Amino acid sequence: MNDSRSISIHVPVLARVEGEGALDLIIENDLIKELKLRIFEPPRLFEKFLEEREPDQVIDMVARICGICPVAYQMTAVHAIESLFKVEVTPWIRNMRRVFYCGEWLQSHALHIHLLAAPDFLGFNSVTEMAADYASEVRRGLRLQTLGNDLIALFGARSVHPVGACTGGFYHAPSNEQVKAIVTRLQQARSDANDLLHWTAAMPLPDDSQDFVSVALQHDIEYPMNEGRIISSNGLNIGADEFNAHFREMQIPHSTALYSLLHDQPYLVGPLARINLNTDRLPEDLHKLLDQYDIHFPSQNMFHSMIARAIEIRLVIDEAIRLLSDYQYTEQTAVNWTPTAGTAYAATEAPRGLLWHRYEMNASGLVEQAQIVPPTSQNQARIEEDIKLSLQNLGLNQSEDAIRLRAETVIRNYDPCISCATHFLKLSVTRN
Amino acid sequence: MPATSIIGIGSHHGADQLGWLLCERLKHLDWPDTIDIQLCRTPAQLPELLNHCENAILLDAIKTDTDSGKILQLQLKDLADNPNASHSCHGFGVTEALELATALGQLPASIIILAISIDDKTAYDGVISPDLLSELHEVIEDHLNKL
């Protein structure tokens, strides 16, 4: 038997991810010779579009970057701008922004677990195939996703590209009756969330531990969402204004998304990184639930991202109930603000991980320059590294189908949002 | 008239907004109380929306080589026979959403898809012609009368 072989695997269009990407993989003599996660979706130039825009235009425009995580873009922009303008919001606004964000995590994670990732781990090609054997689980996913969408719409008027957020707060407050109705649904959803956590913990996830650096926000007492310092598992602890001193964005030929490196090394952002760095910020009853399973955080098994998402679903349901339980309608949904010239920075935790914004603003409050670093571009180098390690752990002598499936499973495990990630750092044109 | 949901599928972007725009215009016409009109913002929401209606009429834009503004009445099998018919987010488009609803037993008693043709080569200008709206109203009423 000849034990040397060459395999060229080309996945022309990645399925069950948001946006347009592909994977090229060449294996020679059981060694990975070339691996490229190609992101070829055209650059979307949002940072340029934001120039000369007013704060509230920025907040509406950045929501259009992503149909799945518009709240993350809005909240990051609003926190950056308010930080520069020294706006102090009321406790009501702060709490309702957290609820708004809870809705986004809920719908995004429910979609990813049930419709996108679970089929990989349970041996199906699609959620439609999976529904034949797991109908009640798929229905649960759709219910949770709908609830998350409705929570976003409660404050944003609609769940995709919401329009309710503004500098200083919200344009409107939901009525007491609307909030009471959704709290009832949230309470009913707790059992779905518990079942989901049990389901993911029992799922046959590959045992694939790797050495990687986690990066996430950390808040003094809360599980991070809108606020906190950027920390890493290798000792980083910085404010949002120091991001560019430690993280470097770079362009590579095979991707329209920028790569981002921490001290020139790949790193992980997202639910697993958040939990790895914030295990002690999880509520006590969630710790008790987790004690039932032989899964421990921090975890270096990337596939525990599935469980991390399920934990965060339970977390945001409880968090939304807590924040809405004493809800009172108010007319004071926003505070006044005055523009200030300077540089605005903020980082928040999008469902897929750390999202960082920087805006140079003039004295009229118009954006002069914008920089947006989304989670998927931060994860891009880590995804490529993960595929290499995961395939080596799987065994490069496996069949092409097995290698292809594992590579796609690894990519989908990150829930990459390619549409968010595609942009150019710099366009250089030379004319003779 | 039997309870029926008219569901506009789409987004804010380009021609994809056509299903939404038509629904917004339809809301201003006279309908019996048994008819409700709503928007579907991503195909992943569709199975849950269908789970709560007795009959459904889906409105969506369809890219074609023919002129814009033609109303095509499609059945589920028409989409199944054309796997590339629907564009999607996360690889989960209208076709996949309807297949999932079928697999989950969440389809209403009757469902039709009214696909409004969009010329692939011309940027959509967001204008709904009175003729298109009138024809759509007529098609929907005809369908409702047959239920």
mmCIF file of N, CA and C in Angstrom, chain A residues 15-19 44 64 67-68 111 115-116 127-128 131-132 134-136 138-139 142-143 145-146 149 157-161 352 415-416, chain B residues 10-13 20 40-49 51-52 88-92 95-106:
data_model
loop_
_atom_site.group_PDB
_atom_site.id
_atom_site.type_symbol
_atom_site.label_atom_id
_atom_site.label_comp_id
_atom_site.label_asym_id
_atom_site.label_seq_id
_atom_site.Cartn_x
_atom_site.Cartn_y
_atom_site.Cartn_z
ATOM 1 N N ALA A 15 -21.696 26.331 3.112
ATOM 2 C CA ALA A 15 -23.123 26.325 3.440
ATOM 3 C C ALA A 15 -23.323 26.634 4.920
ATOM 4 N N ARG A 16 -24.507 27.100 5.257
ATOM 5 C CA ARG A 16 -24.916 27.386 6.633
ATOM 6 C C ARG A 16 -23.983 28.352 7.352
ATOM 7 N N VAL A 17 -23.446 29.303 6.619
ATOM 8 C CA VAL A 17 -22.785 30.449 7.246
ATOM 9 C C VAL A 17 -23.357 31.688 6.594
ATOM 10 N N GLU A 18 -23.241 32.830 7.265
ATOM 11 C CA GLU A 18 -23.767 34.070 6.710
ATOM 12 C C GLU A 18 -22.704 34.688 5.803
ATOM 13 N N GLY A 19 -23.032 34.873 4.544
ATOM 14 C CA GLY A 19 -22.106 35.503 3.613
ATOM 15 C C GLY A 19 -21.451 34.488 2.704
ATOM 16 N N ARG A 44 -17.746 45.988 1.645
ATOM 17 C CA ARG A 44 -19.006 46.731 1.720
ATOM 18 C C ARG A 44 -18.801 48.203 2.055
ATOM 19 N N ARG A 64 -27.284 48.249 9.565
ATOM 20 C CA ARG A 64 -27.420 47.595 8.263
ATOM 21 C C ARG A 64 -26.234 46.694 7.922
ATOM 22 N N GLY A 67 -27.795 41.603 9.392
ATOM 23 C CA GLY A 67 -29.198 41.319 9.687
ATOM 24 C C GLY A 67 -29.362 40.435 10.915
ATOM 25 N N ILE A 68 -28.268 39.806 11.351
ATOM 26 C CA ILE A 68 -28.344 38.899 12.494
ATOM 27 C C ILE A 68 -27.931 39.624 13.779
ATOM 28 N N LEU A 111 -30.673 30.365 16.576
ATOM 29 C CA LEU A 111 -30.538 30.077 15.140
ATOM 30 C C LEU A 111 -29.306 29.219 14.883
ATOM 31 N N LEU A 115 -30.320 25.483 13.783
ATOM 32 C CA LEU A 115 -30.458 25.432 12.329
ATOM 33 C C LEU A 115 -29.124 25.263 11.609
ATOM 34 N N LEU A 116 -28.032 25.738 12.224
ATOM 35 C CA LEU A 116 -26.770 25.764 11.487
ATOM 36 C C LEU A 116 -25.764 24.722 11.953
ATOM 37 N N VAL A 127 -30.898 21.163 8.610
ATOM 38 C CA VAL A 127 -31.889 21.136 9.683
ATOM 39 C C VAL A 127 -33.176 20.454 9.214
ATOM 40 N N THR A 128 -33.471 20.552 7.919
ATOM 41 C CA THR A 128 -34.678 19.911 7.407
ATOM 42 C C THR A 128 -34.583 18.397 7.575
ATOM 43 N N ALA A 131 -34.899 17.557 11.230
ATOM 44 C CA ALA A 131 -36.245 17.716 11.805
ATOM 45 C C ALA A 131 -37.023 16.413 11.836
ATOM 46 N N ALA A 132 -36.675 15.469 10.955
ATOM 47 C CA ALA A 132 -37.393 14.192 10.948
ATOM 48 C C ALA A 132 -37.176 13.447 12.260
ATOM 49 N N TYR A 134 -35.558 15.045 15.070
ATOM 50 C CA TYR A 134 -35.461 15.985 16.194
ATOM 51 C C TYR A 134 -36.470 17.119 16.038
ATOM 52 N N ALA A 135 -37.711 16.762 15.758
ATOM 53 C CA ALA A 135 -38.720 17.798 15.490
ATOM 54 C C ALA A 135 -38.936 18.705 16.693
ATOM 55 N N SER A 136 -39.046 18.134 17.881
ATOM 56 C CA SER A 136 -39.350 18.981 19.041
ATOM 57 C C SER A 136 -38.175 19.907 19.350
ATOM 58 N N VAL A 138 -36.058 21.126 17.080
ATOM 59 C CA VAL A 138 -36.062 22.198 16.072
ATOM 60 C C VAL A 138 -37.161 23.214 16.389
ATOM 61 N N ARG A 139 -38.314 22.725 16.795
ATOM 62 C CA ARG A 139 -39.401 23.654 17.169
ATOM 63 C C ARG A 139 -38.962 24.540 18.332
ATOM 64 N N LEU A 142 -36.817 27.285 17.017
ATOM 65 C CA LEU A 142 -37.597 28.328 16.343
ATOM 66 C C LEU A 142 -38.349 29.195 17.353
ATOM 67 N N ARG A 143 -38.861 28.549 18.418
ATOM 68 C CA ARG A 143 -39.550 29.332 19.466
ATOM 69 C C ARG A 143 -38.581 30.317 20.132
ATOM 70 N N GLN A 145 -35.794 31.483 18.971
ATOM 71 C CA GLN A 145 -35.379 32.518 18.028
ATOM 72 C C GLN A 145 -36.461 33.590 17.889
ATOM 73 N N THR A 146 -37.700 33.142 17.807
ATOM 74 C CA THR A 146 -38.812 34.104 17.686
ATOM 75 C C THR A 146 -38.886 34.994 18.925
ATOM 76 N N ASN A 149 -36.196 37.565 18.703
ATOM 77 C CA ASN A 149 -36.572 38.598 17.726
ATOM 78 C C ASN A 149 -37.611 39.551 18.305
ATOM 79 N N ALA A 157 -38.514 48.274 17.392
ATOM 80 C CA ALA A 157 -39.656 48.358 16.475
ATOM 81 C C ALA A 157 -39.644 47.232 15.449
ATOM 82 N N ARG A 158 -38.491 46.678 15.178
ATOM 83 C CA ARG A 158 -38.408 45.513 14.288
ATOM 84 C C ARG A 158 -37.123 44.776 14.633
ATOM 85 N N SER A 159 -37.096 43.493 14.290
ATOM 86 C CA SER A 159 -35.957 42.698 14.763
ATOM 87 C C SER A 159 -34.760 42.771 13.836
ATOM 88 N N VAL A 160 -34.998 42.939 12.547
ATOM 89 C CA VAL A 160 -33.877 43.073 11.618
ATOM 90 C C VAL A 160 -33.679 44.557 11.349
ATOM 91 N N HIS A 161 -32.442 45.009 11.496
ATOM 92 C CA HIS A 161 -32.137 46.426 11.334
ATOM 93 C C HIS A 161 -33.087 47.302 12.168
ATOM 94 N N ARG A 352 -21.350 36.836 18.278
ATOM 95 C CA ARG A 352 -20.178 36.115 17.785
ATOM 96 C C ARG A 352 -18.876 36.566 18.415
ATOM 97 N N ASP A 415 -19.796 30.133 13.869
ATOM 98 C CA ASP A 415 -20.929 30.951 13.429
ATOM 99 C C ASP A 415 -20.434 32.199 12.698
ATOM 100 N N PRO A 416 -19.552 32.001 11.716
ATOM 101 C CA PRO A 416 -18.962 33.186 11.096
ATOM 102 C C PRO A 416 -19.981 34.035 10.355
ATOM 103 N N GLY B 10 -38.989 39.493 2.841
ATOM 104 C CA GLY B 10 -38.005 40.377 2.231
ATOM 105 C C GLY B 10 -37.087 41.030 3.228
ATOM 106 N N SER B 11 -36.501 42.119 2.788
ATOM 107 C CA SER B 11 -35.593 42.886 3.636
ATOM 108 C C SER B 11 -35.685 44.341 3.179
ATOM 109 N N HIS B 12 -34.806 45.166 3.709
ATOM 110 C CA HIS B 12 -34.831 46.571 3.292
ATOM 111 C C HIS B 12 -34.064 46.798 1.988
ATOM 112 N N HIS B 13 -33.440 45.755 1.491
ATOM 113 C CA HIS B 13 -32.426 45.959 0.459
ATOM 114 C C HIS B 13 -32.963 45.764 -0.952
ATOM 115 N N TRP B 20 -42.289 43.263 1.108
ATOM 116 C CA TRP B 20 -42.690 44.137 2.226
ATOM 117 C C TRP B 20 -43.509 45.330 1.727
ATOM 118 N N CYS B 40 -42.302 39.073 7.037
ATOM 119 C CA CYS B 40 -41.327 38.077 7.475
ATOM 120 C C CYS B 40 -39.948 38.651 7.175
ATOM 121 N N ARG B 41 -39.129 38.735 8.203
ATOM 122 C CA ARG B 41 -37.866 39.463 8.048
ATOM 123 C C ARG B 41 -36.693 38.566 7.686
ATOM 124 N N THR B 42 -36.737 37.314 8.083
ATOM 125 C CA THR B 42 -35.737 36.356 7.580
ATOM 126 C C THR B 42 -36.460 35.045 7.352
ATOM 127 N N PRO B 43 -36.018 34.264 6.393
ATOM 128 C CA PRO B 43 -36.696 32.987 6.125
ATOM 129 C C PRO B 43 -36.771 32.101 7.362
ATOM 130 N N ALA B 44 -35.789 32.230 8.272
ATOM 131 C CA ALA B 44 -35.817 31.377 9.472
ATOM 132 C C ALA B 44 -37.052 31.651 10.329
ATOM 133 N N GLN B 45 -37.665 32.821 10.164
ATOM 134 C CA GLN B 45 -38.883 33.131 10.934
ATOM 135 C C GLN B 45 -40.128 32.482 10.324
ATOM 136 N N LEU B 46 -40.009 32.062 9.079
ATOM 137 C CA LEU B 46 -41.199 31.630 8.352
ATOM 138 C C LEU B 46 -41.891 30.406 8.972
ATOM 139 N N PRO B 47 -41.153 29.350 9.372
ATOM 140 C CA PRO B 47 -41.870 28.198 9.949
ATOM 141 C C PRO B 47 -42.729 28.576 11.157
ATOM 142 N N GLU B 48 -42.236 29.471 12.002
ATOM 143 C CA GLU B 48 -43.030 29.869 13.166
ATOM 144 C C GLU B 48 -44.247 30.684 12.751
ATOM 145 N N LEU B 49 -44.077 31.557 11.762
ATOM 146 C CA LEU B 49 -45.220 32.342 11.283
ATOM 147 C C LEU B 49 -46.282 31.407 10.696
ATOM 148 N N ASN B 51 -46.790 28.377 11.408
ATOM 149 C CA ASN B 51 -47.345 27.515 12.457
ATOM 150 C C ASN B 51 -48.599 28.116 13.080
ATOM 151 N N HIS B 52 -48.756 29.415 12.922
ATOM 152 C CA HIS B 52 -49.868 30.094 13.587
ATOM 153 C C HIS B 52 -50.925 30.582 12.605
ATOM 154 N N SER B 88 -30.611 33.381 -0.156
ATOM 155 C CA SER B 88 -30.771 33.097 1.257
ATOM 156 C C SER B 88 -29.688 33.725 2.106
ATOM 157 N N CYS B 89 -30.001 33.776 3.393
ATOM 158 C CA CYS B 89 -29.058 34.185 4.414
ATOM 159 C C CYS B 89 -28.708 32.917 5.184
ATOM 160 N N HIS B 90 -27.444 32.699 5.454
ATOM 161 C CA HIS B 90 -27.006 31.474 6.124
ATOM 162 C C HIS B 90 -27.368 30.222 5.323
ATOM 163 N N GLY B 91 -27.517 30.329 4.022
ATOM 164 C CA GLY B 91 -27.904 29.164 3.241
ATOM 165 C C GLY B 91 -29.282 28.657 3.609
ATOM 166 N N PHE B 92 -30.083 29.505 4.220
ATOM 167 C CA PHE B 92 -31.411 29.099 4.654
ATOM 168 C C PHE B 92 -32.401 30.101 4.073
ATOM 169 N N THR B 95 -37.082 28.528 0.281
ATOM 170 C CA THR B 95 -37.285 27.110 -0.055
ATOM 171 C C THR B 95 -36.983 26.236 1.154
ATOM 172 N N GLU B 96 -35.827 26.497 1.785
ATOM 173 C CA GLU B 96 -35.435 25.684 2.948
ATOM 174 C C GLU B 96 -36.424 25.885 4.103
ATOM 175 N N ALA B 97 -36.892 27.113 4.269
ATOM 176 C CA ALA B 97 -37.836 27.392 5.358
ATOM 177 C C ALA B 97 -39.146 26.627 5.151
ATOM 178 N N LEU B 98 -39.596 26.571 3.899
ATOM 179 C CA LEU B 98 -40.844 25.847 3.617
ATOM 180 C C LEU B 98 -40.634 24.337 3.746
ATOM 181 N N GLU B 99 -39.451 23.884 3.366
ATOM 182 C CA GLU B 99 -39.149 22.453 3.553
ATOM 183 C C GLU B 99 -39.124 22.108 5.037
ATOM 184 N N LEU B 100 -38.548 23.010 5.828
ATOM 185 C CA LEU B 100 -38.495 22.753 7.267
ATOM 186 C C LEU B 100 -39.895 22.760 7.872
ATOM 187 N N ALA B 101 -40.702 23.742 7.470
ATOM 188 C CA ALA B 101 -42.085 23.792 7.975
ATOM 189 C C ALA B 101 -42.839 22.517 7.604
ATOM 190 N N THR B 102 -42.576 22.011 6.397
ATOM 191 C CA THR B 102 -43.209 20.753 5.974
ATOM 192 C C THR B 102 -42.749 19.608 6.868
ATOM 193 N N ALA B 103 -41.431 19.536 7.095
ATOM 194 C CA ALA B 103 -40.876 18.449 7.913
ATOM 195 C C ALA B 103 -41.429 18.493 9.339
ATOM 196 N N LEU B 104 -41.692 19.696 9.822
ATOM 197 C CA LEU B 104 -42.190 19.849 11.187
ATOM 198 C C LEU B 104 -43.712 19.738 11.274
ATOM 199 N N GLY B 105 -44.354 19.577 10.125
ATOM 200 C CA GLY B 105 -45.816 19.525 10.117
ATOM 201 C C GLY B 105 -46.430 20.861 10.488
ATOM 202 N N GLN B 106 -45.767 21.936 10.119
ATOM 203 C CA GLN B 106 -46.244 23.270 10.496
ATOM 204 C C GLN B 106 -46.835 24.046 9.315
#
